[in-house]
Structure formats: structure tokens, C-alpha cells
mmCIF file of C-alpha atoms and ligand atoms in Angstrom:
data_model
loop_
_atom_site.group_PDB
_atom_site.id
_atom_site.type_symbol
_atom_site.label_atom_id
_atom_site.label_comp_id
_atom_site.label_asym_id
_atom_site.label_seq_id
_atom_site.Cartn_x
_atom_site.Cartn_y
_atom_site.Cartn_z
ATOM 1 C CA MET A 1 -8.451 11.183 20.878
ATOM 2 C CA HIS A 2 -5.120 12.739 21.844
ATOM 3 C CA PRO A 3 -2.396 10.593 23.471
ATOM 4 C CA THR A 4 -0.712 11.906 26.612
ATOM 5 C CA ASP A 5 2.791 13.376 26.487
ATOM 6 C CA ALA A 6 4.020 10.185 28.203
ATOM 7 C CA GLU A 7 2.434 7.994 25.516
ATOM 8 C CA ILE A 8 3.962 10.110 22.730
ATOM 9 C CA ALA A 9 7.393 9.970 24.400
ATOM 10 C CA ALA A 10 7.073 6.174 24.817
ATOM 11 C CA TYR A 11 6.212 5.771 21.127
ATOM 12 C CA GLN A 12 9.134 7.925 19.997
ATOM 13 C CA ARG A 13 11.545 6.077 22.320
ATOM 14 C CA ASP A 14 10.313 2.476 21.996
ATOM 15 C CA GLY A 15 8.450 2.362 18.675
ATOM 16 C CA VAL A 16 5.427 0.867 20.433
ATOM 17 C CA VAL A 17 2.728 2.004 22.853
ATOM 18 C CA VAL A 18 -0.727 0.724 23.776
ATOM 19 C CA LEU A 19 -3.616 3.189 23.723
ATOM 20 C CA ARG A 20 -6.616 2.078 25.756
ATOM 21 C CA GLN A 21 -10.208 2.306 24.505
ATOM 22 C CA VAL A 22 -9.581 4.417 21.403
ATOM 23 C CA LEU A 23 -12.480 2.800 19.526
ATOM 24 C CA THR A 24 -16.114 2.973 20.610
ATOM 25 C CA PRO A 25 -18.143 -0.237 21.171
ATOM 26 C CA ASP A 26 -20.036 0.504 17.938
ATOM 27 C CA GLU A 27 -16.773 0.815 15.993
ATOM 28 C CA VAL A 28 -15.540 -2.470 17.493
ATOM 29 C CA GLY A 29 -18.824 -4.153 16.489
ATOM 30 C CA ASP A 30 -18.522 -2.834 12.936
ATOM 31 C CA LEU A 31 -14.896 -3.995 12.658
ATOM 32 C CA ARG A 32 -15.869 -7.456 13.978
ATOM 33 C CA ARG A 33 -18.492 -7.781 11.275
ATOM 34 C CA ALA A 34 -15.912 -6.662 8.684
ATOM 35 C CA ALA A 35 -13.374 -9.247 9.946
ATOM 36 C CA ASP A 36 -16.031 -11.969 9.815
ATOM 37 C CA GLN A 37 -16.855 -10.974 6.234
ATOM 38 C CA VAL A 38 -13.166 -11.195 5.329
ATOM 39 C CA ALA A 39 -12.872 -14.661 6.892
ATOM 40 C CA ALA A 40 -16.031 -15.839 5.078
ATOM 41 C CA ALA A 41 -14.957 -14.390 1.723
ATOM 42 C CA PRO A 42 -11.203 -13.739 1.530
ATOM 43 C CA GLY A 43 -10.148 -11.379 -1.270
ATOM 44 C CA PRO A 44 -7.586 -11.820 -4.064
ATOM 45 C CA LEU A 45 -4.642 -10.807 -1.810
ATOM 46 C CA ALA A 46 -5.582 -13.157 1.051
ATOM 47 C CA VAL A 47 -3.058 -15.626 2.450
ATOM 48 C CA ARG A 48 -4.038 -18.730 4.407
ATOM 49 C CA MET A 49 -1.297 -18.944 7.036
ATOM 50 C CA ALA A 50 -2.839 -22.111 8.482
ATOM 51 C CA ASP A 51 -5.810 -24.184 7.365
ATOM 52 C CA ASP A 52 -6.170 -27.223 9.527
ATOM 53 C CA ALA A 53 -9.308 -28.298 11.417
ATOM 54 C CA GLU A 54 -7.097 -29.737 14.186
ATOM 55 C CA THR A 55 -4.488 -27.026 14.734
ATOM 56 C CA GLY A 56 -6.579 -24.078 13.598
ATOM 57 C CA ARG A 57 -7.265 -21.739 10.699
ATOM 58 C CA PHE A 58 -5.511 -18.415 10.224
ATOM 59 C CA VAL A 59 -6.328 -16.142 7.301
ATOM 60 C CA GLU A 60 -4.776 -12.755 6.526
ATOM 61 C CA ASP A 61 -6.126 -10.304 3.986
ATOM 62 C CA PHE A 62 -5.085 -6.885 2.718
ATOM 63 C CA ARG A 63 -6.637 -3.762 1.193
ATOM 64 C CA ARG A 64 -10.254 -4.715 1.966
ATOM 65 C CA ARG A 65 -11.478 -1.238 2.939
ATOM 66 C CA HIS A 66 -12.409 -0.648 -0.693
ATOM 67 C CA ASP A 67 -15.228 -3.206 -0.489
ATOM 68 C CA LEU A 68 -16.009 -2.966 3.250
ATOM 69 C CA PRO A 69 -17.366 0.568 3.861
ATOM 70 C CA ALA A 70 -17.397 0.246 7.675
ATOM 71 C CA LEU A 71 -13.692 -0.604 7.688
ATOM 72 C CA ASP A 72 -12.988 2.388 5.458
ATOM 73 C CA ARG A 73 -15.097 4.733 7.607
ATOM 74 C CA ILE A 74 -13.475 3.686 10.900
ATOM 75 C CA ALA A 75 -9.968 3.904 9.448
ATOM 76 C CA ARG A 76 -10.720 7.501 8.417
ATOM 77 C CA THR A 77 -13.024 8.925 11.082
ATOM 78 C CA SER A 78 -12.416 7.136 14.395
ATOM 79 C CA GLY A 79 -10.063 8.576 17.013
ATOM 80 C CA LEU A 80 -7.096 6.789 15.378
ATOM 81 C CA PRO A 81 -5.945 9.410 12.823
ATOM 82 C CA GLU A 82 -5.655 12.132 15.474
ATOM 83 C CA ALA A 83 -3.853 9.737 17.815
ATOM 84 C CA VAL A 84 -1.302 8.610 15.233
ATOM 85 C CA ALA A 85 -0.641 12.219 14.110
ATOM 86 C CA ALA A 86 0.457 12.969 17.669
ATOM 87 C CA LEU A 87 2.470 9.750 18.080
ATOM 88 C CA MET A 88 4.510 10.286 14.912
ATOM 89 C CA GLY A 89 4.650 14.082 15.227
ATOM 90 C CA SER A 90 3.145 14.669 11.800
ATOM 91 C CA VAL A 91 0.886 17.491 10.651
ATOM 92 C CA THR A 92 -0.787 15.270 8.063
ATOM 93 C CA VAL A 93 -1.816 11.624 8.240
ATOM 94 C CA ARG A 94 -2.564 9.426 5.235
ATOM 95 C CA LEU A 95 -4.201 6.021 5.439
ATOM 96 C CA HIS A 96 -1.844 3.580 3.724
ATOM 97 C CA HIS A 97 -3.692 0.264 3.894
ATOM 98 C CA ASP A 98 -5.631 -2.177 6.033
ATOM 99 C CA HIS A 99 -4.636 -5.701 7.018
ATOM 100 C CA VAL A 100 -7.137 -8.142 8.570
ATOM 101 C CA LEU A 101 -5.942 -11.189 10.550
ATOM 102 C CA VAL A 102 -8.379 -13.841 11.707
ATOM 103 C CA ARG A 103 -7.290 -16.836 13.776
ATOM 104 C CA GLU A 104 -10.588 -18.665 13.613
ATOM 105 C CA HIS A 105 -10.658 -21.096 16.555
ATOM 106 C CA GLY A 106 -7.236 -20.441 17.925
ATOM 107 C CA THR A 107 -4.236 -21.713 16.008
ATOM 108 C CA ALA A 108 -0.808 -22.956 16.920
ATOM 109 C CA GLN A 109 0.685 -21.028 13.980
ATOM 110 C CA ARG A 110 3.098 -18.310 15.098
ATOM 111 C CA THR A 111 3.531 -15.061 13.153
ATOM 112 C CA PRO A 112 7.338 -15.011 12.741
ATOM 113 C CA TRP A 113 9.424 -12.038 13.878
ATOM 114 C CA HIS A 114 9.664 -9.396 11.146
ATOM 115 C CA GLN A 115 9.588 -5.693 10.302
ATOM 116 C CA ASP A 116 6.800 -4.465 8.020
ATOM 117 C CA GLN A 117 8.478 -1.631 6.113
ATOM 118 C CA PRO A 118 10.927 -3.784 4.102
ATOM 119 C CA TYR A 119 7.905 -5.570 2.540
ATOM 120 C CA TYR A 120 6.437 -2.227 1.395
ATOM 121 C CA ASP A 121 7.472 0.384 -1.166
ATOM 122 C CA LEU A 122 8.018 3.212 1.311
ATOM 123 C CA ASP A 123 10.835 5.344 2.699
ATOM 124 C CA GLY A 124 10.445 7.643 5.689
ATOM 125 C CA HIS A 125 10.150 7.458 9.445
ATOM 126 C CA GLN A 126 6.712 8.860 10.328
ATOM 127 C CA THR A 127 4.729 5.633 10.359
ATOM 128 C CA VAL A 128 2.274 3.924 12.715
ATOM 129 C CA SER A 129 0.416 0.620 12.533
ATOM 130 C CA CYS A 130 -2.607 0.307 14.798
ATOM 131 C CA TRP A 131 -3.148 -3.345 15.792
ATOM 132 C CA LEU A 132 -6.779 -3.487 16.847
ATOM 133 C CA PRO A 133 -7.912 -6.616 18.717
ATOM 134 C CA LEU A 134 -11.599 -7.428 18.279
ATOM 135 C CA ASP A 135 -11.542 -10.168 20.930
ATOM 136 C CA PRO A 136 -9.900 -10.040 24.376
ATOM 137 C CA VAL A 137 -6.271 -11.223 24.094
ATOM 138 C CA PRO A 138 -4.120 -12.203 27.107
ATOM 139 C CA ALA A 139 -0.542 -10.873 27.196
ATOM 140 C CA ASP A 140 0.985 -14.291 26.430
ATOM 141 C CA GLU A 141 -1.066 -14.582 23.186
ATOM 142 C CA SER A 142 -0.782 -10.945 22.134
ATOM 143 C CA LEU A 143 1.343 -9.054 19.612
ATOM 144 C CA GLN A 144 5.016 -8.960 20.668
ATOM 145 C CA VAL A 145 7.115 -5.927 19.718
ATOM 146 C CA VAL A 146 10.861 -5.535 20.324
ATOM 147 C CA ALA A 147 11.272 -2.044 21.770
ATOM 148 C CA GLY A 148 13.836 0.201 20.073
ATOM 149 C CA THR A 149 14.029 -1.690 16.775
ATOM 150 C CA HIS A 150 12.103 1.127 14.993
ATOM 151 C CA LEU A 151 15.413 3.001 14.852
ATOM 152 C CA GLY A 152 16.794 0.392 12.465
ATOM 153 C CA PRO A 153 18.558 -1.185 10.792
ATOM 154 C CA TRP A 154 16.307 -2.598 8.070
ATOM 155 C CA LEU A 155 16.408 -6.397 8.239
ATOM 156 C CA MET A 156 15.864 -8.970 5.514
ATOM 157 C CA PRO A 157 12.179 -9.626 4.777
ATOM 158 C CA ARG A 158 11.523 -13.310 4.087
ATOM 159 C CA THR A 159 8.473 -15.409 3.227
ATOM 160 C CA PHE A 160 6.912 -16.638 6.457
ATOM 161 C CA ARG A 161 6.645 -20.299 5.456
ATOM 162 C CA GLU A 162 9.788 -21.050 3.430
ATOM 163 C CA GLY A 163 12.020 -18.213 4.654
ATOM 164 C CA GLU A 164 12.792 -17.137 1.069
ATOM 165 C CA ALA A 165 14.258 -13.710 0.237
ATOM 166 C CA LYS A 166 11.613 -12.694 -2.341
ATOM 167 C CA TRP A 167 12.051 -8.946 -1.894
ATOM 168 C CA PHE A 168 15.539 -7.564 -1.292
ATOM 169 C CA PRO A 169 18.181 -9.793 -2.944
ATOM 170 C CA GLU A 170 19.879 -12.281 -0.633
ATOM 171 C CA GLY A 171 22.804 -10.681 1.201
ATOM 172 C CA THR A 172 21.736 -7.055 0.760
ATOM 173 C CA LEU A 173 20.236 -6.696 4.267
ATOM 174 C CA ALA A 174 21.275 -8.294 7.542
ATOM 175 C CA ASP A 175 19.097 -11.160 8.744
ATOM 176 C CA LEU A 176 17.011 -10.948 11.888
ATOM 177 C CA PRO A 177 18.807 -12.256 14.950
ATOM 178 C CA ASP A 178 17.588 -15.522 16.528
ATOM 179 C CA ILE A 179 15.309 -13.722 18.974
ATOM 180 C CA ASP A 180 13.602 -16.832 20.358
ATOM 181 C CA GLY A 181 16.922 -18.633 20.820
ATOM 182 C CA ALA A 182 18.408 -15.647 22.641
ATOM 183 C CA LEU A 183 15.308 -15.242 24.830
ATOM 184 C CA ALA A 184 15.397 -18.954 25.742
ATOM 185 C CA GLY A 185 18.909 -18.458 27.130
ATOM 186 C CA ASP A 186 18.273 -15.034 28.658
ATOM 187 C CA PRO A 187 14.714 -13.650 28.985
ATOM 188 C CA THR A 188 16.160 -10.117 29.069
ATOM 189 C CA ALA A 189 18.151 -10.527 25.818
ATOM 190 C CA PHE A 190 15.525 -8.443 23.968
ATOM 191 C CA ASP A 191 13.088 -5.895 25.368
ATOM 192 C CA VAL A 192 9.864 -7.539 24.152
ATOM 193 C CA ARG A 193 6.627 -5.691 24.841
ATOM 194 C CA SER A 194 3.258 -7.466 24.793
ATOM 195 C CA TYR A 195 0.038 -6.293 26.340
ATOM 196 C CA ALA A 196 -3.160 -7.901 27.574
ATOM 197 C CA VAL A 197 -5.729 -6.098 25.430
ATOM 198 C CA GLU A 198 -9.480 -5.660 25.172
ATOM 199 C CA PRO A 199 -11.534 -4.755 22.104
ATOM 200 C CA GLY A 200 -11.293 -0.967 21.684
ATOM 201 C CA ASP A 201 -7.575 -0.876 22.590
ATOM 202 C CA ALA A 202 -4.886 -0.149 19.972
ATOM 203 C CA VAL A 203 -1.305 -1.407 20.030
ATOM 204 C CA CYS A 204 0.505 1.271 18.004
ATOM 205 C CA PHE A 205 3.864 0.282 16.542
ATOM 206 C CA HIS A 206 6.299 1.610 13.959
ATOM 207 C CA PHE A 207 6.647 0.073 10.453
ATOM 208 C CA LEU A 208 10.280 -0.806 11.334
ATOM 209 C CA SER A 209 9.558 -2.296 14.775
ATOM 210 C CA VAL A 210 10.451 -5.979 14.880
ATOM 211 C CA HIS A 211 7.291 -7.843 15.895
ATOM 212 C CA GLY A 212 5.611 -11.252 15.833
ATOM 213 C CA ALA A 213 2.843 -13.111 17.604
ATOM 214 C CA PRO A 214 2.419 -16.503 19.266
ATOM 215 C CA GLY A 215 -0.334 -18.991 18.507
ATOM 216 C CA THR A 216 -3.650 -18.471 20.251
ATOM 217 C CA SER A 217 -5.966 -20.726 22.265
ATOM 218 C CA ALA A 218 -9.183 -19.028 21.102
ATOM 219 C CA GLU A 219 -10.556 -17.041 18.214
ATOM 220 C CA ARG A 220 -8.521 -13.848 17.696
ATOM 221 C CA ARG A 221 -9.735 -11.306 15.165
ATOM 222 C CA VAL A 222 -7.521 -8.280 14.495
ATOM 223 C CA VAL A 223 -7.535 -5.350 12.096
ATOM 224 C CA SER A 224 -4.178 -3.617 11.575
ATOM 225 C CA LEU A 225 -4.459 -0.135 10.078
ATOM 226 C CA ARG A 226 -1.328 1.405 8.563
ATOM 227 C CA TYR A 227 -0.875 5.175 8.615
ATOM 228 C CA VAL A 228 1.922 7.378 7.235
ATOM 229 C CA GLY A 229 2.991 10.956 7.942
ATOM 230 C CA ASP A 230 4.590 13.930 6.218
ATOM 231 C CA ASP A 231 8.062 12.456 5.579
ATOM 232 C CA VAL A 232 6.953 9.209 3.908
ATOM 233 C CA VAL A 233 7.609 8.855 0.172
ATOM 234 C CA ARG A 234 7.349 6.078 -2.382
ATOM 235 C CA ALA A 235 10.357 3.794 -2.792
ATOM 236 C CA ALA A 236 9.748 2.193 -6.185
ATOM 237 C CA ARG A 237 10.642 -1.517 -6.110
ATOM 238 C CA PRO A 238 11.439 -3.832 -9.022
ATOM 239 C CA TRP A 239 9.603 -6.638 -7.169
ATOM 240 C CA ARG A 240 5.975 -7.192 -6.136
ATOM 241 C CA THR A 241 5.564 -5.699 -2.670
ATOM 242 C CA SER A 242 3.382 -7.150 0.065
ATOM 243 C CA PRO A 243 0.733 -5.895 -0.232
ATOM 244 C CA PRO A 244 1.188 -4.912 -3.886
ATOM 245 C CA PHE A 245 0.210 -1.506 -5.284
ATOM 246 C CA PRO A 246 0.386 -2.045 -9.064
ATOM 247 C CA GLU A 247 -1.751 1.112 -9.535
ATOM 248 C CA LEU A 248 1.324 3.209 -8.685
ATOM 249 C CA GLU A 249 3.532 1.938 -11.513
ATOM 250 C CA GLY A 250 4.342 4.848 -13.813
ATOM 251 C CA VAL A 251 2.164 7.138 -11.677
ATOM 252 C CA LEU A 252 4.191 7.824 -8.526
ATOM 253 C CA ASP A 253 7.931 8.066 -9.074
ATOM 254 C CA ASP A 254 10.616 6.889 -6.690
ATOM 255 C CA GLY A 255 10.868 9.501 -3.909
ATOM 256 C CA ALA A 256 7.456 11.040 -4.646
ATOM 257 C CA PRO A 257 5.130 11.969 -1.775
ATOM 258 C CA LEU A 258 2.137 9.635 -1.508
ATOM 259 C CA VAL A 259 -0.280 12.070 -3.118
ATOM 260 C CA HIS A 260 -2.708 9.575 -4.592
ATOM 261 C CA PRO A 261 -6.384 8.699 -4.015
ATOM 262 C CA LEU A 262 -5.303 5.285 -2.699
ATOM 263 C CA PHE A 263 -3.776 7.056 0.321
ATOM 264 C CA PRO A 264 -6.391 9.570 1.488
ATOM 265 C CA VAL A 265 -5.531 12.309 3.967
ATOM 266 C CA VAL A 266 -7.370 11.336 7.164
ATOM 267 C CA TRP A 267 -5.915 13.991 9.459
ATOM 268 C CA PRO A 268 -6.587 16.908 9.787
ATOM 269 C CA GLU A 269 -10.255 15.976 9.342
ATOM 270 C CA GLN A 270 -11.324 16.459 5.762
ATOM 271 C CA PRO A 271 -14.298 18.539 4.640
ATOM 272 C CA PRO A 272 -16.976 16.566 2.810
ATOM 273 C CA PRO A 273 -16.631 16.288 -0.965
ATOM 274 C CA GLY A 274 -18.027 19.494 -2.471
ATOM 275 C CA GLY A 275 -17.149 21.654 0.559
ATOM 276 C CA GLY A 276 -19.480 22.750 3.299
ATOM 277 C CA GLY A 277 -16.978 22.929 6.133
ATOM 278 C CA VAL A 278 -18.491 20.046 8.104
ATOM 279 C CA PRO A 279 -15.927 17.359 8.939
ATOM 280 C CA TRP A 280 -16.482 14.390 6.667
ATOM 281 C CA LYS A 281 -17.947 11.507 8.670
ATOM 282 C CA ALA A 282 -19.498 9.121 6.177
ATOM 283 C CA ALA A 283 -18.241 6.202 4.125
ATOM 284 C CA ALA A 284 -16.833 7.348 0.795
ATOM 285 C CA THR A 285 -14.739 6.172 -2.060
ATOM 286 C CA PRO A 286 -10.943 6.707 -1.690
HETATM 287 O O1 LIG B 1 -1.411 -10.499 14.657
HETATM 288 C C1 LIG B 1 -0.469 -11.122 14.198
HETATM 289 O O2 LIG B 1 -0.403 -12.368 14.268
HETATM 290 C C2 LIG B 1 0.654 -10.393 13.516
HETATM 291 C C3 LIG B 1 0.321 -8.965 13.207
HETATM 292 C C4 LIG B 1 1.306 -8.291 12.318
HETATM 293 O O3 LIG B 1 2.325 -8.811 11.949
HETATM 294 C C5 LIG B 1 1.004 -6.912 11.896
HETATM 295 O O4 LIG B 1 -0.068 -6.380 12.208
HETATM 296 O O5 LIG B 1 1.871 -6.318 11.212
#
């Protein structure tokens, strides 16, 4: 799957682009089953963003590809790695992590505006998240991305519920502007992109793009896959990142490339373990 020159240019300029029908129906079916398994049995990193029979349930989970082989296989061998290599202009692509978001029966809970990279332990610019809807989502209930914000600056990451600065110390990064307030006064105050999407589509956005999402009126299952390119290195943090990677402590120094089994190279296609020259297409350990 290779994006067009126009799609690559849009990604570089805006930090967001939608790619249509990148996943096959079988891959969508497998990801749906994986999302349902996550919702039925959330893992140790799961967060319940909302849990109310009236206003809806919303669970998020991280790093589940290690126990869900279909999720791991699709993250590595679908058309996504080739597509993101082209979008970020990188020779090599590594899978960084997976993030599953299930709004079970629709939920009023909004995902607040934020950038992803300040929650991580990464420096570098060649990054892409693929937001993969597993149910049809209308534009007014879809991911919202503020075009151009991938060029910076970094903005203060805060906890979604209490708004606490649990990562960078208070005052060290500027706060996000009041995007909703500004948009209420002037709908053109920010260039917000949101797309009506079908299962199989991918909204690709940069780790620094400011994004959020409104509540939904129906079930909305999503898998977000995070990929990094050649220029991304570890930025060691004295705090617990979200998601955390405690396995890297004392193993990957600050500034080190992400050469670690947790972040497998997924592009160019990898030969199967043991050689043989046939592109690797089966589920495997990291
Ligand atoms: O789907 C959502 O509600 C938010 C998604 C998000 O923040 C992400 O994928 O980084």
C-alpha cells in the first residue's frame, strides 16, 4: 500500500491524512475480535475513561499485541508499515506500541485535546499513529486533528480527568490553548480536520499533532498503532511514561536509537526468523 504523492505532501504539511481502505475486510474482522477481547478482559495498563450504564463505557488499553497475536500480525504485515514509511519519509519503520479504545455503547465522554509525544519517552520527528476505526464513524463523532500542530511546540501533557501535570513539571511547557472556547467564538480559529470513516480506513497523524475526539452515539471500537522512523531515539524520563516501558531502564540510554525487541522493524518487510528470504507473514514474538 503506497500513498499518493498528494497524500504524502498533505501528511508532511498538515500532520494528518486519511488513507482509505488500507486494511482488508479480514484484517478488520481480526482487529474487531481483538478489540472485543480487550474490552472483555482489560490488561494491567487499561484505563476506564468512563464506566456508567447511563452515559456509556469507554475503556482504553495499551501494549496488548503481546497477548493478541492477530493484533501483532496486522500491525507488522498489513499495508500500514509501507504506507507510514512513505508518509514520514523513513527508510525503516519500527512498531512502537498499540493502543485500543472501545466506547462500548456510545459515550458522552470526550477525549480531551492533547499531543501524544509528550506522554512518551521519545525524541524525533518521523512518527505516525494510525487510528483505525472498526465501526463506521460519522465526521462529527470522529477523531479531530488540528492541522499544522505537528511542527510544534510541545505542549503540557496533563491527566485527562484531573488536568494534573504528572509528566513534565508544571511551568516547563506551555499549556494547550482553549481550542473549544476559540472555536465557539470563531469556527475558523483552528484548522480542525475530522473525517467520516469506514472500517478499513486509517487516519494517520503525527505524534505531536494536537488531537481529541467527541463523545459518540453508538459503539466505536478503534485500534491506534504507533510507528516510528529512522530519526526517533529514546528520551529517558525520570517519570513513568504513558504507556510505560520499564523494560528500557538501564538498557536503552537517553538518545539511543530504539534498537530493542520491543520495537520490531516492520518495514522493509523482514525475512522469517532463520532466513529463507520469504517475507515474514505470520504471528511471532517481538
Ligand atoms: O479515539 C479517541 O477517542 C482518541 C484517540 C487518541 O487520542 C489517539 O489515538 O491517540
